[in-house]
Structures are given as structure tokens and as C-alpha cells.
CSV table of C-alpha atoms in Angstrom, one decimal:
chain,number,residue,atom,x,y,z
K,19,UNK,CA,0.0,0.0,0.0
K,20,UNK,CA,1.2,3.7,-0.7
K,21,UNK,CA,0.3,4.3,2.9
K,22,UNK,CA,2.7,2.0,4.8
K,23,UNK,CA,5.4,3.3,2.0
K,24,UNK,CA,4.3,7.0,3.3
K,25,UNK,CA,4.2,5.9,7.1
K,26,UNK,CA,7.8,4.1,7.2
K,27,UNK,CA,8.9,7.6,5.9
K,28,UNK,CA,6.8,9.2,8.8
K,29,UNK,CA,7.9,7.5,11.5
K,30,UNK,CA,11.7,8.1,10.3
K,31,UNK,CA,11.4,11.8,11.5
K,32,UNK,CA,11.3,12.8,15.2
K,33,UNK,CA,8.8,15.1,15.7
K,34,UNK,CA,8.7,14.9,19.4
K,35,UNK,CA,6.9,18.1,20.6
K,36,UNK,CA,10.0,19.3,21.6
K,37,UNK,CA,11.8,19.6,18.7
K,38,UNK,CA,11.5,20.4,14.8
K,39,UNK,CA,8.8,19.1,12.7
K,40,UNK,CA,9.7,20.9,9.6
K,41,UNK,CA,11.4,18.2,8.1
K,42,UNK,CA,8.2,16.0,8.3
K,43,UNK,CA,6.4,18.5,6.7
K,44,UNK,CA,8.9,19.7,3.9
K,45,UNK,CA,8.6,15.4,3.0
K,46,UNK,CA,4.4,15.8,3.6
K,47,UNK,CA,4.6,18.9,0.7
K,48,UNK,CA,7.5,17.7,-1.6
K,49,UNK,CA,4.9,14.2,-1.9
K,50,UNK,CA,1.8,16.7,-2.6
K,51,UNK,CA,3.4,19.2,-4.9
K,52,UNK,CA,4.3,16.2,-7.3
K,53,UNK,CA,1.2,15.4,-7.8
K,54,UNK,CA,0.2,18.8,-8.6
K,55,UNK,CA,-1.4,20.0,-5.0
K,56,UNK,CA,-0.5,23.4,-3.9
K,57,UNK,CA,0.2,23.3,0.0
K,58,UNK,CA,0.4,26.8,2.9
K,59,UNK,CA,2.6,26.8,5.3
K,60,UNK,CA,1.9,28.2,8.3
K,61,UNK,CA,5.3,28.6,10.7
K,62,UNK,CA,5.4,29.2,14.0
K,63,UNK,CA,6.6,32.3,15.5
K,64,UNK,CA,9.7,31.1,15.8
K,65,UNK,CA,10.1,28.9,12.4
K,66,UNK,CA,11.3,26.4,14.7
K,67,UNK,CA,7.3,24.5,13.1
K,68,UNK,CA,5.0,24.5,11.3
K,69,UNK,CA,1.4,23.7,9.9
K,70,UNK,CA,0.5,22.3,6.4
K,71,UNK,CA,-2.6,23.2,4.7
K,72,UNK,CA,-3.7,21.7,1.0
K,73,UNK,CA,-6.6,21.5,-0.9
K,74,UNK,CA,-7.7,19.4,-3.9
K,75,UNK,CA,-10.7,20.6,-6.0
K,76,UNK,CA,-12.6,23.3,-6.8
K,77,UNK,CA,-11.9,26.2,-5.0
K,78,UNK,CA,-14.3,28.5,-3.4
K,79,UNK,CA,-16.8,25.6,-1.9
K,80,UNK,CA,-17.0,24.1,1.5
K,81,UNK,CA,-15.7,20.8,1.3
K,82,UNK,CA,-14.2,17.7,3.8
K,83,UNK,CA,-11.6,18.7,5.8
K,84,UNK,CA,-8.9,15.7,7.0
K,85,UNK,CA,-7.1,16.8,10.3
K,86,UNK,CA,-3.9,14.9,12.0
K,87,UNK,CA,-1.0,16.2,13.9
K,88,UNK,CA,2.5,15.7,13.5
K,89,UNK,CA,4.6,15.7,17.0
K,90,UNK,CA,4.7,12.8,18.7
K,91,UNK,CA,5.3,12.5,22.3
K,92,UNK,CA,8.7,11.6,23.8
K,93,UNK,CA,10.7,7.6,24.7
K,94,UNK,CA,12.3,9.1,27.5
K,95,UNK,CA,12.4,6.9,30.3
K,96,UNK,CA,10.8,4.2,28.5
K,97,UNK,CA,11.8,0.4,27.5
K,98,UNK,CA,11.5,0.2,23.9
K,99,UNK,CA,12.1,-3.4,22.0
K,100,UNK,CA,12.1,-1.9,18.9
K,101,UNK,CA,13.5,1.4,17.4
K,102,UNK,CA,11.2,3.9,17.8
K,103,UNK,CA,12.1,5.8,14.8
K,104,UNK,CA,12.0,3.2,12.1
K,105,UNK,CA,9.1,1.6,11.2
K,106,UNK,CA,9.4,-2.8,12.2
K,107,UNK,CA,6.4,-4.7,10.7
K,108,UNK,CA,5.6,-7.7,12.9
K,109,UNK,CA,2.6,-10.2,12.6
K,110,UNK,CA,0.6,-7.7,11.4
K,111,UNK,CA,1.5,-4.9,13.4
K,112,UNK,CA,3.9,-1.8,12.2
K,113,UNK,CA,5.6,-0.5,15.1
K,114,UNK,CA,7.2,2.9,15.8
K,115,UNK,CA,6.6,6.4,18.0
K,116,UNK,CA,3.5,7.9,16.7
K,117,UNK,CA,2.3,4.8,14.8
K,118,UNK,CA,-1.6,5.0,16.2
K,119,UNK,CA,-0.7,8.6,17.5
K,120,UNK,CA,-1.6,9.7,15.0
K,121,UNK,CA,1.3,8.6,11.9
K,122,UNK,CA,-0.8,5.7,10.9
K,123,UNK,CA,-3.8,8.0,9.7
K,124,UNK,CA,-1.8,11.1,8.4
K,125,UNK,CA,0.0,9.1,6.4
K,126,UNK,CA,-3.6,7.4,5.1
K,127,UNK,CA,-4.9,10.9,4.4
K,128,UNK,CA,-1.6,11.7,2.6
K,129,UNK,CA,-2.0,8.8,0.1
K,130,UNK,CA,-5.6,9.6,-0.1
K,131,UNK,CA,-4.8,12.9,-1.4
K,132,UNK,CA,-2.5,12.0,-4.0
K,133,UNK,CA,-5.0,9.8,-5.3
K,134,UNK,CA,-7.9,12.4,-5.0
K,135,UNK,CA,-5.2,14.6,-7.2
K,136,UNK,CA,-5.8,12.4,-10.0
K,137,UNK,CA,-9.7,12.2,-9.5
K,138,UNK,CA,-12.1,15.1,-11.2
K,139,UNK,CA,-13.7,15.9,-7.4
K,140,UNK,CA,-17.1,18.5,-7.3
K,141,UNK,CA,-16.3,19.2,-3.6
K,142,UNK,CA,-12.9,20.2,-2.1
K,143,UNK,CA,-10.7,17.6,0.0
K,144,UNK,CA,-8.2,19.6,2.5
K,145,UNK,CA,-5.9,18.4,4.6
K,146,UNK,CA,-4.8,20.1,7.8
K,147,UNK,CA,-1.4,18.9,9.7
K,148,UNK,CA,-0.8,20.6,12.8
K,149,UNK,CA,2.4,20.9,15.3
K,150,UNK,CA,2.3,20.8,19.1
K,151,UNK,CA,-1.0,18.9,19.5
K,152,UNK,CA,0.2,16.6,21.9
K,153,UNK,CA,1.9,20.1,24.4
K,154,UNK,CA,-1.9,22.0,24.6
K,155,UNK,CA,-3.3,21.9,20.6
K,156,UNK,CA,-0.7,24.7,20.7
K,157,UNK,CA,0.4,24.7,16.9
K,158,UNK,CA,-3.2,24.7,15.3
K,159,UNK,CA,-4.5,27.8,16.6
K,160,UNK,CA,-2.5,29.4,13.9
K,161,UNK,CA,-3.9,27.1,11.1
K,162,UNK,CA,-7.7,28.1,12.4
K,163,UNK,CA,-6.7,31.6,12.2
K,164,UNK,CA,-5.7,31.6,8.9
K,165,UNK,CA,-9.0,29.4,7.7
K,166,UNK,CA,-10.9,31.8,10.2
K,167,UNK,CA,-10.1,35.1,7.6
K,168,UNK,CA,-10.3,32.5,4.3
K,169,UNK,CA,-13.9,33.3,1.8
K,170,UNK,CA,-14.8,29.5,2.5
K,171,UNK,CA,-14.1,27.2,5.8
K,172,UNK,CA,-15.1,23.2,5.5
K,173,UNK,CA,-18.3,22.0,6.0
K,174,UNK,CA,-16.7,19.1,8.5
K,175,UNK,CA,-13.7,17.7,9.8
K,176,UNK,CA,-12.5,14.5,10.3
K,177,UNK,CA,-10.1,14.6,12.7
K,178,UNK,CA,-8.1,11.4,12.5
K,179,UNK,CA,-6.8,10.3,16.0
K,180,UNK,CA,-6.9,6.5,17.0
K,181,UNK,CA,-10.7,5.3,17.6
K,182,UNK,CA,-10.2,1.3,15.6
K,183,UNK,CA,-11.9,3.0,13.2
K,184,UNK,CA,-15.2,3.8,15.6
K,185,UNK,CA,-16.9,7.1,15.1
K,186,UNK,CA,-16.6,9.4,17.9
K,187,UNK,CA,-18.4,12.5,18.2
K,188,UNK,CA,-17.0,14.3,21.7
K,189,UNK,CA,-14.0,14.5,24.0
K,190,UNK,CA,-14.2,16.4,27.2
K,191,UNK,CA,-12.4,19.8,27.3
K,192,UNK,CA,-9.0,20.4,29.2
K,193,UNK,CA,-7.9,23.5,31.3
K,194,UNK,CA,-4.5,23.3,32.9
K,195,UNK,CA,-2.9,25.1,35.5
K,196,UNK,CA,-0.7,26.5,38.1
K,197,UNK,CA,-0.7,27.0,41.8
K,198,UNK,CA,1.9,29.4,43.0
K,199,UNK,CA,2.1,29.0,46.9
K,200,UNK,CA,3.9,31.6,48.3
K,201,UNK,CA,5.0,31.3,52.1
K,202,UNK,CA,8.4,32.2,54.2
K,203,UNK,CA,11.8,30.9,54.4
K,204,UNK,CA,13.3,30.0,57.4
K,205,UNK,CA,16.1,27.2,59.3
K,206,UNK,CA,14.3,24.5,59.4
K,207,UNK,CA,15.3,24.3,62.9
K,208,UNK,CA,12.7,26.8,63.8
K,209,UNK,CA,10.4,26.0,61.4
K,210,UNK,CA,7.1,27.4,63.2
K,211,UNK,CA,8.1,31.5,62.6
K,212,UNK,CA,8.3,30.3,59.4
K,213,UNK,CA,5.5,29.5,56.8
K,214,UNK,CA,6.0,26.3,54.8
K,215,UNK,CA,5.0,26.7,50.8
K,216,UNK,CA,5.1,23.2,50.9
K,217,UNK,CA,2.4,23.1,53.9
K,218,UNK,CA,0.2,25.4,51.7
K,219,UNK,CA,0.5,23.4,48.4
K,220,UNK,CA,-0.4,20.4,50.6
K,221,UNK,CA,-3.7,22.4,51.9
K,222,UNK,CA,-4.7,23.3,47.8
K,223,UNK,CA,-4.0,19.7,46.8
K,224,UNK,CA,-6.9,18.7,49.6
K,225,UNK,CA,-9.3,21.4,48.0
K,226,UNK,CA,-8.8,19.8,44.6
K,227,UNK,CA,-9.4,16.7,46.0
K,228,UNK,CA,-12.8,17.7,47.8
K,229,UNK,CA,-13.9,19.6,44.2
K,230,UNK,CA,-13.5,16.2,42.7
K,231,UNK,CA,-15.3,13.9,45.4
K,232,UNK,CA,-17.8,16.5,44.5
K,233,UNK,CA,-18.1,16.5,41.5
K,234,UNK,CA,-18.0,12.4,41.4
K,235,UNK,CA,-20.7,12.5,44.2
K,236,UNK,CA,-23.0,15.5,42.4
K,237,UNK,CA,-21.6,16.0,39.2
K,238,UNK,CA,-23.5,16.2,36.2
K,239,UNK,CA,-23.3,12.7,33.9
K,240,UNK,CA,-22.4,12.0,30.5
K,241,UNK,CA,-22.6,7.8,30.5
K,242,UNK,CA,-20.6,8.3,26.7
K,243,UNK,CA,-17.1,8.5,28.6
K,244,UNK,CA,-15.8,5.4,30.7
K,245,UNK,CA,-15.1,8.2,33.8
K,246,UNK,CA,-18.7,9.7,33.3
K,247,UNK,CA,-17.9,13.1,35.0
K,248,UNK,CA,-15.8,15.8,35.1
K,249,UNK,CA,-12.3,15.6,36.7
K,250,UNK,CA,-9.6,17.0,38.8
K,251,UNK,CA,-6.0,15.8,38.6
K,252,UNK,CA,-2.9,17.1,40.3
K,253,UNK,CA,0.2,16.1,37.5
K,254,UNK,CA,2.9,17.6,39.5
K,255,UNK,CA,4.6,19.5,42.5
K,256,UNK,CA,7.4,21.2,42.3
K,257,UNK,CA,9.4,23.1,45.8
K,258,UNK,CA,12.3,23.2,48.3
K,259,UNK,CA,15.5,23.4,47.9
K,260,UNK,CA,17.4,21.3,50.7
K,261,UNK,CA,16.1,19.4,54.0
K,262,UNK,CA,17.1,21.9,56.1
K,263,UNK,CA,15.4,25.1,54.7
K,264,UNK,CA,11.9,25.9,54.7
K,265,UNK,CA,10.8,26.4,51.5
K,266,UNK,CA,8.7,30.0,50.7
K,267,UNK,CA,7.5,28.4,47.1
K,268,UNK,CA,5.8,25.6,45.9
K,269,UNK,CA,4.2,25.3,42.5
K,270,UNK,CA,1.1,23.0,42.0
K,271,UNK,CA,0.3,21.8,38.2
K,272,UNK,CA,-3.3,20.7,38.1
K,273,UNK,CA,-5.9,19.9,35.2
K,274,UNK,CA,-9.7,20.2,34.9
K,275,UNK,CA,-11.5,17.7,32.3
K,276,UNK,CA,-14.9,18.5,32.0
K,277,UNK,CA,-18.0,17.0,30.1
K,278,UNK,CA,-20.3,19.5,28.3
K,279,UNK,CA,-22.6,19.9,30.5
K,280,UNK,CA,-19.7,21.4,33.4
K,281,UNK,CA,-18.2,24.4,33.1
K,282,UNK,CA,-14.7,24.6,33.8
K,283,UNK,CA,-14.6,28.3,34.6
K,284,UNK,CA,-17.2,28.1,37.1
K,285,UNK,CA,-14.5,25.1,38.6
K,286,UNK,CA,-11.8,27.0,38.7
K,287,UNK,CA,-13.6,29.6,40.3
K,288,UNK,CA,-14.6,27.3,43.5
K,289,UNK,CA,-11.0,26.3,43.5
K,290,UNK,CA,-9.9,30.1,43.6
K,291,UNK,CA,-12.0,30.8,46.3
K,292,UNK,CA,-10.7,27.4,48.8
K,293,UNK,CA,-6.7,29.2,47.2
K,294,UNK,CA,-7.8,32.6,48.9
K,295,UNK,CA,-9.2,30.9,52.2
K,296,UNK,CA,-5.9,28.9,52.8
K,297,UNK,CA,-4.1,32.1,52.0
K,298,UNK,CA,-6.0,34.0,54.0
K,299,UNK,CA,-5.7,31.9,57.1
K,300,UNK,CA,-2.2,31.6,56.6
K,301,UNK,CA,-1.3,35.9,56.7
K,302,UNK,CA,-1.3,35.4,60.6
K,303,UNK,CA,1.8,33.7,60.1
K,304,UNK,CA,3.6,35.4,57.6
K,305,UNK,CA,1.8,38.8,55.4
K,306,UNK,CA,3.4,37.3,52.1
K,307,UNK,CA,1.1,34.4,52.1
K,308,UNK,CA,-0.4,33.5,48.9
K,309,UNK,CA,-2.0,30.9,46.5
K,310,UNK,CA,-1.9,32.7,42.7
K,311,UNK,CA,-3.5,30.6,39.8
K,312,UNK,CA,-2.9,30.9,36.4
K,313,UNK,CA,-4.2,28.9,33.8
K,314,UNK,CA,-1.0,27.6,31.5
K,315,UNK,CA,-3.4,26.3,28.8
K,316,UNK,CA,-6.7,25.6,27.7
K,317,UNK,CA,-8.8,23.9,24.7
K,318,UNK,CA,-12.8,23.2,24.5
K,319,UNK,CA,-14.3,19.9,24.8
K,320,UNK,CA,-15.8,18.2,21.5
K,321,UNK,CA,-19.5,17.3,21.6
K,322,UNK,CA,-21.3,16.9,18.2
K,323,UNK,CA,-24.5,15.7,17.4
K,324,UNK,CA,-24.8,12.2,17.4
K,325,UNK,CA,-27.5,13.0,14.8
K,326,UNK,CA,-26.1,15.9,12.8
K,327,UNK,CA,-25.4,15.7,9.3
K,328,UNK,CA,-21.6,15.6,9.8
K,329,UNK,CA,-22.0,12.2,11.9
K,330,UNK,CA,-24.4,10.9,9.7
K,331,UNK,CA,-22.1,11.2,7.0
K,332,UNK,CA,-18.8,9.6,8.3
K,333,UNK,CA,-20.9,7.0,10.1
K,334,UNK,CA,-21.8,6.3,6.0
K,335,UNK,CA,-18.4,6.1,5.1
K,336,UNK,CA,-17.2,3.4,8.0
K,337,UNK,CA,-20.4,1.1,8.1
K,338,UNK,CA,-20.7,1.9,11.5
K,339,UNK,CA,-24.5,2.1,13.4
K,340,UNK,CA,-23.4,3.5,16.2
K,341,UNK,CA,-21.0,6.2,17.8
K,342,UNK,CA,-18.9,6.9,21.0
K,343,UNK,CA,-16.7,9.0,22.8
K,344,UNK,CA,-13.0,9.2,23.4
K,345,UNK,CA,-11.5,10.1,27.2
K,346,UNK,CA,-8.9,12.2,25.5
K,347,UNK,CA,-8.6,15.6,24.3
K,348,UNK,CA,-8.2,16.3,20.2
K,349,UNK,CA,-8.4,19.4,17.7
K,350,UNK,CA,-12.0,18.8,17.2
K,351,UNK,CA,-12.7,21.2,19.7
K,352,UNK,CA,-11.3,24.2,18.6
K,353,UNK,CA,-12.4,23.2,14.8
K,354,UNK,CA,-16.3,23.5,16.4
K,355,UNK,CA,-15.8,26.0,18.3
K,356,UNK,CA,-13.4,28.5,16.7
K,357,UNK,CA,-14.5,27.8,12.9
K,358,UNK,CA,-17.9,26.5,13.4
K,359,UNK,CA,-16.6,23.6,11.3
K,360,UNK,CA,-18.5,20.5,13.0
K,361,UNK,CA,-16.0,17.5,13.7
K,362,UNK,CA,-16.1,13.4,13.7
K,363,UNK,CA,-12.9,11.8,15.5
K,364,UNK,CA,-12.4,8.6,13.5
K,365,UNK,CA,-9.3,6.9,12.6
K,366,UNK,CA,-6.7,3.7,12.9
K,367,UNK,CA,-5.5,2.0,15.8
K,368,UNK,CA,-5.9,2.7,19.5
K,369,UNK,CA,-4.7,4.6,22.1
K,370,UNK,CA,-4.5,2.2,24.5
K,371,UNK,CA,-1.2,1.5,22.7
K,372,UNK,CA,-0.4,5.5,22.3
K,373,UNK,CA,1.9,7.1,24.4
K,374,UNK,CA,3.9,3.8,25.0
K,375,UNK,CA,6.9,1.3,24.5
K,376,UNK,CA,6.6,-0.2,21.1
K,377,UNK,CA,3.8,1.5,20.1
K,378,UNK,CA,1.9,0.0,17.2
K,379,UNK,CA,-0.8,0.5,14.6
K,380,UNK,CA,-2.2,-2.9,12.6
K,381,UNK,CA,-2.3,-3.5,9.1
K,382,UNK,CA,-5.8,-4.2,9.1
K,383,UNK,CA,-6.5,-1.1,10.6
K,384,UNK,CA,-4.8,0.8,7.9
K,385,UNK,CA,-7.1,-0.8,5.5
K,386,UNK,CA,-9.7,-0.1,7.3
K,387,UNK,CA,-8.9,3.5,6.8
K,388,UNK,CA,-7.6,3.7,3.7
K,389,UNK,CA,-11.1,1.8,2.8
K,390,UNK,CA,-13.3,4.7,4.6
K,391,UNK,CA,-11.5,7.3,2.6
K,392,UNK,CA,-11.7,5.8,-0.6
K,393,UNK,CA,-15.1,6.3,0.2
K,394,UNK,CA,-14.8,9.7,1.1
K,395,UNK,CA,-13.5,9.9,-1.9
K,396,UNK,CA,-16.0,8.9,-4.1
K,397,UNK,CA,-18.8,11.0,-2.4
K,398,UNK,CA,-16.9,14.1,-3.4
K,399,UNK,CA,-16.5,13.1,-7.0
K,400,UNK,CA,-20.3,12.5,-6.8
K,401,UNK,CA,-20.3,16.4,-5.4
K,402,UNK,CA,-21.6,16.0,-1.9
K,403,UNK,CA,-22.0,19.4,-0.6
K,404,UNK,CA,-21.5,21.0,-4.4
């Protein structure tokens, strides 16, 4: 298949978030402009990145919009069998970093496009490839801006992340942030004239838990997800210095995933107000006593219509009777709300294998893909949407 040829080549470049992508996506535009498709490039401020942006067809009509992402996540710290960067086809299975997140399905859409290149389309195929997906949905913001000013945005978006080729139609949406706790340093030896940061962050962590027995207890419900309601998570902690010094900050990373029906605002709020009581009671001890949020990043949850034309449609092009929902976060979100563009999350492999040793995307599944698409495919010759 042109798609495993396409995906070896994929997994060759290390896109982890960290670093460059713009190899990847000189080989992604170099493959497209042979077959005649122009392709924007949107860069990062920096340059360091960037987006890709084609379209095949007629200009100047809404038409089917194929999103994936680029970066990868890092193999730091983990035990890898295989090499991570170069793809090893096993029983079935093609192995490498990024293989179901998401390099399986961009390289899909890829060879999809080059055959849609050849094809006399009445509605428009575009492909968006995005940078920094897997750090915030950082590098697509830029992408939506550009589509935002554009005469024409698609009608729908199929955002490819892993799903074994189910149709999903939401995601909860993610707001991160920081606890700064600000106490007093001091010898450790006479730690009570002192106020412990650490002591503070502790206090926070305890309101976060509360907010989420809450919200597990009272909550509203969405039975879609496997965790049904909206959660709290602390990720990390980060303070002091040495044993023997109290420590006067201590920084708190937490998360907020909410369901549709929560708004995470309105969380953050509670947890703002339980920051300023802990402060408060702690200024008897030193003046300098604080607890300062600030949100570090932020994208909306995804929750389309199971019966809206857009699910409807993809559900048409897989076979599939039913649809679910996917306990991690994805562009869709920002496509719905920021372009009004309505997005499907369908696409190969699953993510219980993301984000791991030997990670792994099937054969079959890539069929399975390329097989919806083809579809896809034929629908816009036909001129759905014309």
C-alpha cells in the first residue's frame, strides 16, 4: 500500500513536541506538490514549526476537511524493544513512536490525497497537519486563524486520532494550571516562625481533591465517557530546595476535564475561592502568604450531534451504526468552536497503545482507513456538498 510506504517515511522523522517538525512536513509537501497539490505553510513564530494546509478541487466551496498532527510525544524513560524511529512490521503490526498517535492516519490521508489529485472531485478535499498537538493543541491555533479570515471554511472535519476506526463524536475539554504558593523561608530548625509553601501546596492539593469527590458524588453525567464526570487531577509538584530550609514556594500543576454539561470556569472559580481561604488563614503567620493561579493552557471539549449531518455522514463512510466517545482531548474542539466547522474523531488504531513502549498501529487497521476514505472519496466526486 502507498500508505505503509508513506508511514515508514513518517515514522523516520522525530517530531517529538520538543523539537523540529519541519522536516516531516517539507517530506508531507514535496509528496503533494508532485502530484500537482499546492500546500500553505503556516510557521510558527519562531520557524522552529510549522502547519500544512492543501486542498484538492474546486476552490471556493465548503468541502471535507482531513485533520492529524504531526509531533509525537517523547521515549524518555521508557523500555522500547524496537526502534522507535524506524518503522518494524511484525505479525501484522507496524511498530514505531506515533504509529496509532496519529502517523498511521496522516500518512492514510496523505496517500488519499494524492489519489484524490488524480480524481475530477465536485467538492474540495483539505488536509490540515498541525504541530504541538500533543503540548496544549498549541500549533493549530494558527492554522484556524488563517481558515478563520479564508472566503470558504469546510463544512466538517475528520479529525483522525486512533478510535479502531469507531466514530466518535466528543471528548471532554481540558484546562490546565498552576498554583503558585507563596510562604516564608526559614532554618528549618525553627520552622514554626516560618510559613511552609510546601504546607500550603499540601492544603490546595486537599481542595482539589474535595472539588473532585464532588463532583464524582454531584456532578453532572455524561454515560458516553468510561469516567462519566468531570475531573480533577494534580500532574505535578514542584518546591524546596534542601532538608534543612523551609521552602517560601511551591508550585502545583493541576488539570480540569470537563463534560459538556460542566463548566470549567465556574470550577476554577470554586478552586480560587478554597486558594484565597488557605491564604487568607495563613497571613497570621507570615503577610506574604499566597496561592496565585494561572491557567498555562486551555482547549474546548468536543461534543457533536450524534444526529447531525456531519455524523451521519462519516458514520456512511465506515459502516458503522453507532458512535462513542474518546477520554482524551483532540483538535475537534477548537475546529467546532473557533471555525464553526463540525468534527467526527475517527481513525486507525488505539490509544491504548499510544503514548507507549513499542507502540503499534495494525495492518488491518490501515485498510480499514484507507477503505473509509476511498469512500470519502468517491462522495466528493459525486459532489456532496457542491
Amino acid at each position: 500500500m502507498d500508505t505503509i510506504r508513506i508511514f515508514e517515511r513518517l515514522i523516520a522523522f522525530p517530531t517529538v513536541s520538543r523539537d523540529s517538525n519541519l522536516d516531516l512536513i517539507g517530506y508531507a509537501a514535496d509528496l503533494l506538490e508532485a502530484s500537482g497539490v499546492a500546500c500553505q505553510i503556516v510557521h510558527s513564530a519562531d520557524g522552529h514549526k510549522a502547519n500544512l494546509f492543501a486542498t484538492i478541487g474546486p476552490a471556493g466551496r465548503p468541502g471535507v476537511m482531513l485533520s492529524g498532527h504531526t509531533d509525537v510525544v517523547p521515549i524518555d524513560g521508557q523500555n522500547w524493544t524496537l526502534p522507535p524511529f524506524e518503522m518494524t512490521e511484525r505479525d501484522g503490526k507496524l511498530y514505531g513512536r506515533g504509529a496509532a498517535d496519529m502517523k498511521g492516519f496522516v500518512a492514510s490521508a496523505l496517500a488519499a490525497c494524492i489519489r484524490a489529485s488524480k480524481m475530477a472531485l465536485r467538492t474540495p478535499l483539505h488536509l490540515a497537519l498541525s504541530y504541538d498537538e500533543e503540548v496544549g493543541c498549541l500549533g493549530v491555533r494558527d492554522l484556524i486563524e488563517m481558515l478563520s479570515a479564508a472566503p470558504q471554511r469546510p463544512r466538517l472535519c475528520i479529525v483522525g486520532e486512533p478510535t479502531n476506526m469507531q466514530v466518535a463524536t466528543g471528548h471532554k475539554g481540558k484546562l490546565a494550571a498552576r498554583a503558585v504558593c507563596r510562604g516564608r523561608e526559614g532554618h528549618s530548625a525553627l520552622a514554626p516562625l516560618a510559613l511552609n509553601a510546601i504546607h500550603l501546596g499540601c492544603d490546595f492539593v486537599r481542595s482539589l481533591r474535595d472539588e473532585q469527590e464532588r463532583l464524582a458524588r454531584d456532578g453532572a453525567r455524561d454515560g458516553d465517557y468510561d469516567i462519566p464526570y468531570t475531573t480533577v487531577h494534580v500532574g505535578k509538584i514542584d518546591a524546596g530546595v534542601a532538608l534543612n530550609i523551609v521552602p517560601n514556594l511551591c508550585q502545583v500543576d493541576f488539570e480540569i476535564r470537563n463534560i459538556a454539561a460542566d463548566d470549567a470556569a465556574g470550577i476554577l472559580d470554586r478552586l480560587r475561592d478554597a486558594a484565597a481561604r488557605i491564604a487568607e488563614d495563613a497571613v497570621s503567620i507570615a503577610a506574604e502568604a499566597a496561592i496565585e493561579i494561572e491557567i498555562t493552557n486551555t482547549y474546548p471539549g468536543l461534543d457533536t450531534p450524534a444526529a447531525s449531518e456531519a455524523v451521519a455522514f462519516v458514520k456512511s463512510l465506515t459502516g458503522a451504526n453507532d458512535t462513542m466517545k474518546v477520554a482524551f482531548g483532540t483538535e475537534g474542539g477548537l475546529f467546532s468552536r473557533d471555525l464553526g466547522t463540525p468534527a467526527v474523531v475517527c481513525g486507525p488504531g488505539s490509544m491504548a497503545q499510544g503514548h507507549k513502549p513499542d507502540e503499534f498501529v495494525s495492518v488491518e487497521q490501515l485498510r480499514r482507513c484507507d477503505g473509509m476514505l476511498d469512500r470519502l472519496l468517491e462522495r466528493l466526486t459525486d459532489g456532496w456538498l457542491s
